[in-house]
Short mmCIF file of C-alpha atoms and ligand atoms in Angstrom, two decimals:
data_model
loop_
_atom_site.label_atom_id
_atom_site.label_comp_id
_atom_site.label_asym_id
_atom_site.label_seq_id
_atom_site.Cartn_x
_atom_site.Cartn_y
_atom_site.Cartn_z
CA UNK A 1 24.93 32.14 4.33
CA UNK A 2 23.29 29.25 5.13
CA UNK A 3 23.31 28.06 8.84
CA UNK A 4 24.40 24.66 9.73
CA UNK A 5 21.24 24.24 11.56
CA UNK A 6 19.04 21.86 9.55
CA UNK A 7 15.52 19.95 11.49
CA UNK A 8 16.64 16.68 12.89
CA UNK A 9 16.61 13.83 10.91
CA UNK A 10 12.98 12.57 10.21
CA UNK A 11 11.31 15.74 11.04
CA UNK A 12 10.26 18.74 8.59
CA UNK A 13 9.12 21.95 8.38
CA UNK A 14 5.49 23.00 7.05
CA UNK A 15 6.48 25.86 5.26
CA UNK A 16 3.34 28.70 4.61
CA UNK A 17 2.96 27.33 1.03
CA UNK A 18 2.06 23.79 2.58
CA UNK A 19 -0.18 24.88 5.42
CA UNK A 20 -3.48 25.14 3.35
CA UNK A 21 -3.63 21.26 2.28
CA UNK A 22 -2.98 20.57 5.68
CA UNK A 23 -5.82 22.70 7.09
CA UNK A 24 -8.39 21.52 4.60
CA UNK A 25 -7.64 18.22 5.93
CA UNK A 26 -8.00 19.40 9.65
CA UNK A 27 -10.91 20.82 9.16
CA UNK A 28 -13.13 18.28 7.37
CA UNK A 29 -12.15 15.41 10.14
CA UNK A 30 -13.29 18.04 12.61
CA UNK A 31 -16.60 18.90 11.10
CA UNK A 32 -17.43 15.22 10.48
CA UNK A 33 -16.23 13.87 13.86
CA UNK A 34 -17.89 16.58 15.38
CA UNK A 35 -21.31 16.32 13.52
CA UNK A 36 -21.10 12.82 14.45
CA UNK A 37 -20.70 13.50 18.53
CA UNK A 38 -17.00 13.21 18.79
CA UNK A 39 -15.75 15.49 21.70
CA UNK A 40 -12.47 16.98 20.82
CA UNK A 41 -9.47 15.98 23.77
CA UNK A 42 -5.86 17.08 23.99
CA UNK A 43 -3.40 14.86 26.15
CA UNK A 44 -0.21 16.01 26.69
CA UNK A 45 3.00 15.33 24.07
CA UNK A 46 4.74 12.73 26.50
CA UNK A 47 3.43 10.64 29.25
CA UNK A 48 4.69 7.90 31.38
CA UNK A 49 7.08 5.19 29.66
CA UNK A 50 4.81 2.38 31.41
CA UNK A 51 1.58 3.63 29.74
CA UNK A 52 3.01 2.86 26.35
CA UNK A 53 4.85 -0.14 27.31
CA UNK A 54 1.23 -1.29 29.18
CA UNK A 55 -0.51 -0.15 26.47
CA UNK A 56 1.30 -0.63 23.11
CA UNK A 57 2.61 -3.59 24.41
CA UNK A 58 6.06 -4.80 25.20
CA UNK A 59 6.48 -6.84 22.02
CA UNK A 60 6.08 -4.62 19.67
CA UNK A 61 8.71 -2.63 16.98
CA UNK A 62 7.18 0.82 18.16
CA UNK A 63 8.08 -0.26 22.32
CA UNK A 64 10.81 -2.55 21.58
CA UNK A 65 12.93 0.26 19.28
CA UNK A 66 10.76 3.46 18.13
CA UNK A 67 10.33 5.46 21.49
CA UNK A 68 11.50 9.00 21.96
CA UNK A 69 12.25 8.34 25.95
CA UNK A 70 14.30 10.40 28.03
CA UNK A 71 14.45 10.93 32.15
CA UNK A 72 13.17 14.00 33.53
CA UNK A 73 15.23 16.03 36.58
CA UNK A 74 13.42 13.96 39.11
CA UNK A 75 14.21 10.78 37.69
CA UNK A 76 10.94 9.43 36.19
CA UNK A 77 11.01 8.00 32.67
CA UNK A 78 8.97 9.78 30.07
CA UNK A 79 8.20 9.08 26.79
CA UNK A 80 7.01 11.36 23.54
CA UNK A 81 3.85 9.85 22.66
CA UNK A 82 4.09 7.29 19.52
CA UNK A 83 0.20 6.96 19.08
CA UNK A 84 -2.85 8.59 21.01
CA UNK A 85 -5.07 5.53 22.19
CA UNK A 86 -2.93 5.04 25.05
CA UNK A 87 -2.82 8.65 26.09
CA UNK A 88 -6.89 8.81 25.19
CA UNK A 89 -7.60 5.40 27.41
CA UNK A 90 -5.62 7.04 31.04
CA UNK A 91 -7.69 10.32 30.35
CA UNK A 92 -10.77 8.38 29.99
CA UNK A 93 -9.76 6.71 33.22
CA UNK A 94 -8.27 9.46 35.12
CA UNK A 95 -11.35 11.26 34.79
CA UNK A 96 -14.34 9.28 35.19
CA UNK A 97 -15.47 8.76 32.29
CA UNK A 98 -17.08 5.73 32.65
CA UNK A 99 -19.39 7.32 34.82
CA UNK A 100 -20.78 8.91 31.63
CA UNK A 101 -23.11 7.94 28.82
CA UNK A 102 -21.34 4.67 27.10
CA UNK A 103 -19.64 5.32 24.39
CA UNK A 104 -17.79 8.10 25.26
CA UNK A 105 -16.48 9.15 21.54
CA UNK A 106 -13.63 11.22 22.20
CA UNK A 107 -10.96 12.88 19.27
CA UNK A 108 -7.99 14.27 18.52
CA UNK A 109 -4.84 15.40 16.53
CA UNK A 110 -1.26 16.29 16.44
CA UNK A 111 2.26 15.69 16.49
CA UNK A 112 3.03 11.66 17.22
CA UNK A 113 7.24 10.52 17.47
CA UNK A 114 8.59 7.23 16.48
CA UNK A 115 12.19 6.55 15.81
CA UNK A 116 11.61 4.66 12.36
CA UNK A 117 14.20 4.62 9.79
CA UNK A 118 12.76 7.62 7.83
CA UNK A 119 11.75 7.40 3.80
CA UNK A 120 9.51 9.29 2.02
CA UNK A 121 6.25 8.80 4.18
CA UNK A 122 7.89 7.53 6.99
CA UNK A 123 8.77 10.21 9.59
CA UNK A 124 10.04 10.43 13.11
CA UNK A 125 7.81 13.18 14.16
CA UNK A 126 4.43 13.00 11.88
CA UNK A 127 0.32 14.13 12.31
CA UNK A 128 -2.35 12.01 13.33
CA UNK A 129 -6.15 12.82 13.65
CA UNK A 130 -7.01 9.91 15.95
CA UNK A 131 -11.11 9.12 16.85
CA UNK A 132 -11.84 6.69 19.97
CA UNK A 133 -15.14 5.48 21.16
CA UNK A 134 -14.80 4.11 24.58
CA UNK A 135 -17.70 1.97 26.24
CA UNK A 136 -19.60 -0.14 24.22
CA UNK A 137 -18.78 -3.80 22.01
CA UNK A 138 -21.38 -2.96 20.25
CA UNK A 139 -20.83 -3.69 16.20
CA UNK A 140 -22.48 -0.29 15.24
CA UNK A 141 -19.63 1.20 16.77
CA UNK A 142 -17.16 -0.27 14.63
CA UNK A 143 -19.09 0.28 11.53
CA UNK A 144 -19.62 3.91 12.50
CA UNK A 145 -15.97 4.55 13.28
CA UNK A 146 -15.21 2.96 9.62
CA UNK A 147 -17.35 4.90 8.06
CA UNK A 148 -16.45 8.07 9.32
CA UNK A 149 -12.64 7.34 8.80
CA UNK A 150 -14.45 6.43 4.89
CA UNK A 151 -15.92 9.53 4.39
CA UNK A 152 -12.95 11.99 5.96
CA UNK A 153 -11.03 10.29 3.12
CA UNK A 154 -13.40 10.53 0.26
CA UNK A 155 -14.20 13.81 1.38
CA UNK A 156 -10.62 15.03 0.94
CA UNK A 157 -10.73 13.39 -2.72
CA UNK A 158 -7.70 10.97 -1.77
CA UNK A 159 -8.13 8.64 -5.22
CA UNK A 160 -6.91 5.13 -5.30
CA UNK A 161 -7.77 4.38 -1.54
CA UNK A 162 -8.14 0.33 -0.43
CA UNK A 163 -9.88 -0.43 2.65
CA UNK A 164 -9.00 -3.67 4.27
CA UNK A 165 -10.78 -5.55 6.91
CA UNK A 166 -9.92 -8.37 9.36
CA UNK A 167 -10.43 -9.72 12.49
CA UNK A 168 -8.09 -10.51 15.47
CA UNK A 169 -11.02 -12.77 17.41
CA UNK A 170 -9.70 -13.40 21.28
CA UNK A 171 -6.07 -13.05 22.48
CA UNK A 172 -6.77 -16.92 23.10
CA UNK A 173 -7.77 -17.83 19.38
CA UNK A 174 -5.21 -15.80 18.02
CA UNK A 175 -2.94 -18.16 20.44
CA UNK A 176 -4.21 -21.26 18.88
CA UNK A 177 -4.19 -19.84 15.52
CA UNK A 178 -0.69 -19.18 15.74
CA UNK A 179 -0.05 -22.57 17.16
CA UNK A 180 -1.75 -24.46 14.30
CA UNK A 181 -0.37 -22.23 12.05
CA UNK A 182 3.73 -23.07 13.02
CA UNK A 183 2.39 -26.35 12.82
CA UNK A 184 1.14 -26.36 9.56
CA UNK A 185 4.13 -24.36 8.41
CA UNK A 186 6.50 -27.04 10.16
CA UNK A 187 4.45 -30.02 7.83
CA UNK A 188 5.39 -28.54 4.62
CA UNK A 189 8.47 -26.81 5.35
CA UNK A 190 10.63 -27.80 2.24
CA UNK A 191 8.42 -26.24 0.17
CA UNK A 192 8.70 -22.88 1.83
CA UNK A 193 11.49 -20.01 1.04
CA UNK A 194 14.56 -20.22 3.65
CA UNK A 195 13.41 -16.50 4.73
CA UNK A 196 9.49 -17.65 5.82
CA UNK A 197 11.06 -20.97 6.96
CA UNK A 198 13.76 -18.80 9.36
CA UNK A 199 10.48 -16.96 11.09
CA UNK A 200 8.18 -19.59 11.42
CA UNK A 201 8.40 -19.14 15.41
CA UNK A 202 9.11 -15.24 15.54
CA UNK A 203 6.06 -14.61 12.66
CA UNK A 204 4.23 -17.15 11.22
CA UNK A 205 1.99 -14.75 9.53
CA UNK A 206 4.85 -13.09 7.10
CA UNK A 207 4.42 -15.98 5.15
CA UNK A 208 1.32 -15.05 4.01
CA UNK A 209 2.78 -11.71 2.24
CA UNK A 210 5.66 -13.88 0.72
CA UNK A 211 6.03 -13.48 -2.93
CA UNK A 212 8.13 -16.92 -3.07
CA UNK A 213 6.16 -19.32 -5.41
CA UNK A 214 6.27 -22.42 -2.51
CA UNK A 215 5.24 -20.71 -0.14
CA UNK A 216 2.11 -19.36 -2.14
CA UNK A 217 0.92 -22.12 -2.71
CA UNK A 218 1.38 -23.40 0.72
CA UNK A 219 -0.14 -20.95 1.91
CA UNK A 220 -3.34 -20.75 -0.39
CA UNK A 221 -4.13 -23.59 1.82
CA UNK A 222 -3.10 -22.80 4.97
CA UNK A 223 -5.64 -22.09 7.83
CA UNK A 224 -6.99 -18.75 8.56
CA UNK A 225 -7.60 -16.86 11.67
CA UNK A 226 -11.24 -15.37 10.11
CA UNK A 227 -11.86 -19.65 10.13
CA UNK A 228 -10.85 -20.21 13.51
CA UNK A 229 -12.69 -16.74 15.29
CA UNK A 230 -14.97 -18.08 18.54
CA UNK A 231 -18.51 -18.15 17.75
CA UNK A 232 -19.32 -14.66 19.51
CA UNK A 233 -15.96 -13.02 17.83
CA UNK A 234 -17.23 -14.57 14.54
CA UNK A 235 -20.46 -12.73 14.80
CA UNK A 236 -19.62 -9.88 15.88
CA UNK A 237 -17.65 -9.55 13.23
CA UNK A 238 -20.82 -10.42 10.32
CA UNK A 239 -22.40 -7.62 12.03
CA UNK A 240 -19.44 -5.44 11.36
CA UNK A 241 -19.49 -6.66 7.70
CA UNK A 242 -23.38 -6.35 7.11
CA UNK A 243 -23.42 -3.44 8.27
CA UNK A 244 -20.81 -2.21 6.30
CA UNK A 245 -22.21 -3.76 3.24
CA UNK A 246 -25.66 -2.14 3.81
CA UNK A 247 -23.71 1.02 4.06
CA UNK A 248 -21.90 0.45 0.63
CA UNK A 249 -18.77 1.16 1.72
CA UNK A 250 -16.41 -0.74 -0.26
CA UNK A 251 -13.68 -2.99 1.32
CA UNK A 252 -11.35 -5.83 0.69
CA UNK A 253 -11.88 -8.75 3.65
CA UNK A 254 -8.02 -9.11 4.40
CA UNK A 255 -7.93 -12.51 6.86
CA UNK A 256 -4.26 -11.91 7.57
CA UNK A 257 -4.33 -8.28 8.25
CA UNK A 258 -1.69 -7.62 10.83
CA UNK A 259 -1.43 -4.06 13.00
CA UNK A 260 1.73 -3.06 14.88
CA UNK A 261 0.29 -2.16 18.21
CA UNK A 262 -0.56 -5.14 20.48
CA UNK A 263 -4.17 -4.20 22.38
CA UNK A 264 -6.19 -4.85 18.87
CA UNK A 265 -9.18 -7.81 19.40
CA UNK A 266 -11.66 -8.15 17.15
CA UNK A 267 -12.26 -5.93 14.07
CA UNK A 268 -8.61 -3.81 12.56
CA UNK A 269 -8.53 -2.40 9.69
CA UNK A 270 -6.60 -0.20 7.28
CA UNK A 271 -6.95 2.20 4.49
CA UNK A 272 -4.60 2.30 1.93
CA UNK A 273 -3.43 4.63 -0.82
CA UNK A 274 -2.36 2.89 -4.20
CA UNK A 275 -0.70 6.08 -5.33
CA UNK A 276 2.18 6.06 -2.26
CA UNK A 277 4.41 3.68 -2.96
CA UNK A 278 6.17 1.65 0.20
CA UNK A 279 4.35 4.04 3.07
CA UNK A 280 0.31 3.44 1.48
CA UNK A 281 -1.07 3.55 4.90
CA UNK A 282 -2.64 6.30 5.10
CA UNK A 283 -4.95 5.37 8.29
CA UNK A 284 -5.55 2.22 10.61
CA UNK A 285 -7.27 1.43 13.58
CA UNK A 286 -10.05 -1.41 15.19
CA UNK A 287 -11.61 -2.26 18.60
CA UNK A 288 -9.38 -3.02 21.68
CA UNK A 289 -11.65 -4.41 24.02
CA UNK A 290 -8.65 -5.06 26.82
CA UNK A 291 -6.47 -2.01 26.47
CA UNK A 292 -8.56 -0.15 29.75
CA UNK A 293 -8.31 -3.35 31.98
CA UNK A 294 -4.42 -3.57 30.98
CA UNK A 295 -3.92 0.03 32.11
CA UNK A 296 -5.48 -0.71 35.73
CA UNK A 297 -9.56 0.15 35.05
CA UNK A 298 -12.09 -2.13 34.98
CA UNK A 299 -13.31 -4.37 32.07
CA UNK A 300 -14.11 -1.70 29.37
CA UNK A 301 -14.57 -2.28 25.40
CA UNK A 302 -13.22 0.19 22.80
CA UNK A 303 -12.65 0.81 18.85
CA UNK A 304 -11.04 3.73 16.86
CA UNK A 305 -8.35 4.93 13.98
CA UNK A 306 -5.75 7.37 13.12
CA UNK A 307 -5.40 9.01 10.08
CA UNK A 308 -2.12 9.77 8.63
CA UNK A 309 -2.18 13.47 7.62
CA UNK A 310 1.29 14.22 6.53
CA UNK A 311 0.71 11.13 4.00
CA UNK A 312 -2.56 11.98 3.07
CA UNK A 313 -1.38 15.61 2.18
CA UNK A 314 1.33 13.63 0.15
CA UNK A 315 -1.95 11.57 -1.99
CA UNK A 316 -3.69 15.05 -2.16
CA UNK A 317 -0.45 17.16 -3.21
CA UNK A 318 2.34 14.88 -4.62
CA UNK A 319 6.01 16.92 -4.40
CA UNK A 320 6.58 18.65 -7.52
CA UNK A 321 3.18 20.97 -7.04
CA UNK A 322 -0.25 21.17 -6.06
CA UNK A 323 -3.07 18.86 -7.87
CA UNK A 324 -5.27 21.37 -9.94
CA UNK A 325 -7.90 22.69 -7.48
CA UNK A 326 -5.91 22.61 -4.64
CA UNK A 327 -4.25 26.07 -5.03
CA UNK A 328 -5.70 29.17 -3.29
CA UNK A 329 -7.90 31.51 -4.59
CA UNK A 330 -6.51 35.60 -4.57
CA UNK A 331 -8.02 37.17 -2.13
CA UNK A 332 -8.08 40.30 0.16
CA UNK A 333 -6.40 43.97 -0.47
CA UNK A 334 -2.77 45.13 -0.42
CA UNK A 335 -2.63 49.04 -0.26
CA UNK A 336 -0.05 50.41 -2.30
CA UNK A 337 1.09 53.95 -1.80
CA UNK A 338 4.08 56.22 -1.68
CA UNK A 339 6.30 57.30 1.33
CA UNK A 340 4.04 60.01 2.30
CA UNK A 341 1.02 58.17 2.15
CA UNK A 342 2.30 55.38 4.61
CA UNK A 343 0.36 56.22 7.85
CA UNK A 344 -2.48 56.56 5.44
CA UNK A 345 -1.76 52.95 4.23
CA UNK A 346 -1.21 51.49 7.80
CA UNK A 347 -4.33 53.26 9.41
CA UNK A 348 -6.61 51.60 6.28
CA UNK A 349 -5.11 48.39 6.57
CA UNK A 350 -5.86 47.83 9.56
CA UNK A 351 -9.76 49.21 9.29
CA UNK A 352 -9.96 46.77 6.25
CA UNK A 353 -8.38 43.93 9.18
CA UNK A 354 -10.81 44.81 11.17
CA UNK A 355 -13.42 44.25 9.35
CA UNK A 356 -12.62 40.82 8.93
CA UNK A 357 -10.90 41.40 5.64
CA UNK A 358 -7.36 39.83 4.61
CA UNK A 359 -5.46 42.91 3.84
CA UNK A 360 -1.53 44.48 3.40
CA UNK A 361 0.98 46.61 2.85
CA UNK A 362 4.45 47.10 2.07
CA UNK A 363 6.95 46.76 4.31
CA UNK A 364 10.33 47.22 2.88
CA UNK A 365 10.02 50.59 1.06
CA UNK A 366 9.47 49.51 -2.60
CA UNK A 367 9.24 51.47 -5.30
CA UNK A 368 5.39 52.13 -6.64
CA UNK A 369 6.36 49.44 -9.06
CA UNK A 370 7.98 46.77 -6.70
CA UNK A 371 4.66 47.09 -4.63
CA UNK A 372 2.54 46.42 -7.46
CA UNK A 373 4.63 42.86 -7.82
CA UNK A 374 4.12 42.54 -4.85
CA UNK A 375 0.60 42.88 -4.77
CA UNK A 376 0.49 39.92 -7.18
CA UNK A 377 2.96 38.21 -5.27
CA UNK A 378 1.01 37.83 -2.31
CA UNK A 379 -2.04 36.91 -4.10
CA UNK A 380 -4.03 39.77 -3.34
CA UNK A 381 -6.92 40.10 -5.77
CA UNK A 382 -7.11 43.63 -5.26
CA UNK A 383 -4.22 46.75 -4.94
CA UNK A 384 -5.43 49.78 -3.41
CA UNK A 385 -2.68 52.42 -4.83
CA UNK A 386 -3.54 55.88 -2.58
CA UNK A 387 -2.45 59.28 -4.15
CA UNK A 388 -2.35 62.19 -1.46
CA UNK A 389 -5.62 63.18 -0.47
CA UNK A 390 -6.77 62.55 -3.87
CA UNK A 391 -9.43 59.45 -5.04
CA UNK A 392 -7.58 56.01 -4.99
CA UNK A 393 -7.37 53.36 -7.58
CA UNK A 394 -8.41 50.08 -6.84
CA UNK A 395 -7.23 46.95 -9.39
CA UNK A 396 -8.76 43.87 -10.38
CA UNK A 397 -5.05 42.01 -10.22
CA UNK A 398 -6.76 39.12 -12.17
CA UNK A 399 -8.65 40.96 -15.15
CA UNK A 400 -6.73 44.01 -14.59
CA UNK A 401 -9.50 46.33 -14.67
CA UNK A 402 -9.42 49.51 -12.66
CA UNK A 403 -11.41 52.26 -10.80
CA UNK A 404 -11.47 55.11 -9.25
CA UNK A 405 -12.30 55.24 -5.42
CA UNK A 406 -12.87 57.25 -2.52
CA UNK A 407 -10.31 56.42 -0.24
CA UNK A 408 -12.91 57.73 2.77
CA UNK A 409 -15.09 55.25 1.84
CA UNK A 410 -12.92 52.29 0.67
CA UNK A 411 -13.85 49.99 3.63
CA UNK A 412 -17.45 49.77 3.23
CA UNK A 413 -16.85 49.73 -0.65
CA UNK A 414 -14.46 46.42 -0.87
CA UNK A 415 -15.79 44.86 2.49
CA UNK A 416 -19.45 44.90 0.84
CA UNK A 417 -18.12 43.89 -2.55
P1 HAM B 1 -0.98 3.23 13.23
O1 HAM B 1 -1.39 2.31 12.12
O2 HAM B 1 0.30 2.94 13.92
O3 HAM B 1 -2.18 3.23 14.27
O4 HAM B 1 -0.93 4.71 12.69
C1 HAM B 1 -2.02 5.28 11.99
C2 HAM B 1 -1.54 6.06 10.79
O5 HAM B 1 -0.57 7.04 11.18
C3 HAM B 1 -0.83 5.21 9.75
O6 HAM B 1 -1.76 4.61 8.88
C4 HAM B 1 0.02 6.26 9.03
O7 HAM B 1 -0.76 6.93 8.05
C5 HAM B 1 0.37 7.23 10.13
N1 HAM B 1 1.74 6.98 10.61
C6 HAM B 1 2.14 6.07 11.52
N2 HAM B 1 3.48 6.13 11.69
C7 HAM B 1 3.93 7.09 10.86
C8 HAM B 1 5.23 7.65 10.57
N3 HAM B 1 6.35 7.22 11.18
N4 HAM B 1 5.32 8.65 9.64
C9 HAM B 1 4.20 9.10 9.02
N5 HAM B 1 2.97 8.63 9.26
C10 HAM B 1 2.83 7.64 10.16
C11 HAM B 1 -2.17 3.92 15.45
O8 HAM B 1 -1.38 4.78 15.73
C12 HAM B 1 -3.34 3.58 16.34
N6 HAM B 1 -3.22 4.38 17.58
C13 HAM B 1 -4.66 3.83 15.65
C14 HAM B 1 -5.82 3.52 16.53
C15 HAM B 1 -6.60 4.39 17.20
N7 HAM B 1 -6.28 2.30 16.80
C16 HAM B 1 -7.31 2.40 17.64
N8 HAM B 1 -7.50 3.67 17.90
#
């Protein structure tokens, strides 16, 4: 019977079948982080409320109604972390790191909590793999950190994948911008829809995504933020794109590109998958050149991204079965043998182990015939069936082919085939 148990709403499980997607992705961010100097660094699952609040900022959805935050025995408030740049900016701090060689290009991955409304995509406990480089304003940086985010993806064969690119300028220009924007909205309100009209205080910028004819073409002319950067945001951010463009990496120059964490200045961007539906996102970041000084260190610039892997293993294996290629290959050795023969079949399994090879056995007394199925259905390429004292057989369980072999000397046989 089934238990009434079930994982909270907005979490799942990663059953075995799932894992291998999910590794494959794991371990091509960590070779190409790593080849490119990134250090990796674990923080702990919760930290202080205030460093969120500080650091995500006040205003925003993931502060104002996403945290996980509970009070510990002695009274302090604690919060599961919703993102890692936070968590990555007080260990930078707390430990001197800007007494090191600038940038200090730090990574990381794991389990993230938000209380979001969940929907396919959307989760209350998901993955990132997040990449910070702390220390320099230097353009290079952000075009490195986009490229690497660029080639994790196109690594991993994720098709259909949009990068766009903005920039946030100054917390002062974006000010302004915002300003002249309201007012701009205000001058040709009747043509707007009553929903854009209704948030022209609270968010100006939704017009811009508003589907409503008026309001299009209101907003083909309104001003942009890329037209009102300062002069040193603005070139900073040709830099960014030049050297993007030199490095062909594709993208789509998105003035209006919004992100829902509050330290962003400068360059954001996001990668998107066309193939996901309403959750495409499958990876965001930019620079946040203010985030260290707002948590209490001095003056220090940084730029990174997260990846989304439980959406990217969605793009790479859609529900309903793996993409061709992505299933495993048979591998390794399950001894099959009868009830006599079982110390026989323990003591060689775990030789074959030893050596480094996958190998099993069964467990739960099968018949000869029910450990030949399952042979298969563990994906073994080989079964070893042992008879007494006797030579062995061992099976092809793909072409079905067989042979006889000396049980004595089945180790070095199959671990130097
Ligand atoms: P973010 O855009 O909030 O950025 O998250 C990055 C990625 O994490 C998203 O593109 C998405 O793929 C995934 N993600 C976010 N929330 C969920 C969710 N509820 N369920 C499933 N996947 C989700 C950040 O978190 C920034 N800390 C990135 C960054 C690093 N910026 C600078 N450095």
């Amino acid at each position: 019977m089934a238990s009434n148990f079930k994982a909270p709403r907005g979490t799942f499980d990663v059953l075995p079948e799932a894992a291998p997607v999910r590794r494959r992705i794991d371990r091509t961010a960590q070779r190409i982080l790593e080849a490119a100097g990134y250090g990796r660094i674990d923080t702990p699952a919760f930290e202080d409320t205030d460093l969120f609040a500080r650091g995500v900022g006040e205003s925003t959805d993931i502060v104002q109604k996403q945290m996980f935050t509970f009070e510990d025995q002695g009274g302090r408030s604690l919060t599961l972390r919703p993102e890692a740049t936070a968590s990555v900016c007080r260990a930078y701090l707390e430990h001197g790191m800007q007494k090191l060689a600038q940038p200090v290009k730090l990574w990381t991955a794991g389990p993230y909590f938000r209380h979001e409304r969940p929907q396919a995509g959307r989760y209350r406990q998901f993955t990132q793999i997040d990449a910070e480089a702390i220390g320099s304003d230097s353009p290079l940086v952000d075009a490195e950190m986009i490229l690497l985010a660029h080639d994790v993806i196109a690594e991993l064969g994720v098709e259909g994948v949009l990068l766009r690119l903005g920039s946030l300028g100054s917390p002062a220009a974006r000010t302004a911008y915002l300003d002249e924007l309201r007012a701009y909205l205000r001058s040709r309100e009747g043509e707007l829809s009553d929903d854009v009209r209704a948030r022209i205080d609270a968010n100006p910028l939704r017009a811009f995504d508003a589907d409503h004819e008026g309001t299009r073409r209101v907003m083909d002319e309104a001003p942009t933020l890329l037209e009102r950067l300062d002069q040193p945001d603005a070139e900073h951010f040709d830099e960014v794109r030049h050297l993007l463009d030199r490095s062909g990496v594709a993208y789509h120059l998105d003035p209006t590109l919004v992100r829902g964490l509050d330290y962003y200045t400068r360059t954001v961007f996001e990668f998107e998958c066309e193939h996901l539906g309403a959750q495409s996102g499958i990876g965001g970041g930019g620079r946040y050149d203010g985030l260290i000084e707002q948590l209490g260190g001095p003056a220090t610039p940084g730029c990174g991204w997260a990846l989304g892997v439980d959406r990217i293993a969605i793009a790479l294996e859609p529900p309903g079965g793996p993409r061709e290629g992505e299933a495993e290959e048979r591998e390794g050795v399950f001894v099959v043998a009868e009830p006599e023969d079982r110390q026989a079949a323990l003591a060689l399994v775990t030789e074959l182990r030893r050596e480094g090879l996958a190998a099993d056995l069964d467990l739960a007394d099968r018949a000869i015939k029910g450990q030949m199925k399952q042979a298969d259905r563990v994906g073994a390429r080989h079964a070893l069936i042992l008879s007494g004292a006797g030579p062995g057989t061992l099976r092809n369980m793909d072409t079905g082919e067989e042979r006889q072999i000396d049980p004595a000397k089945a180790v070095a046989e199959i671990a130097g085939s």
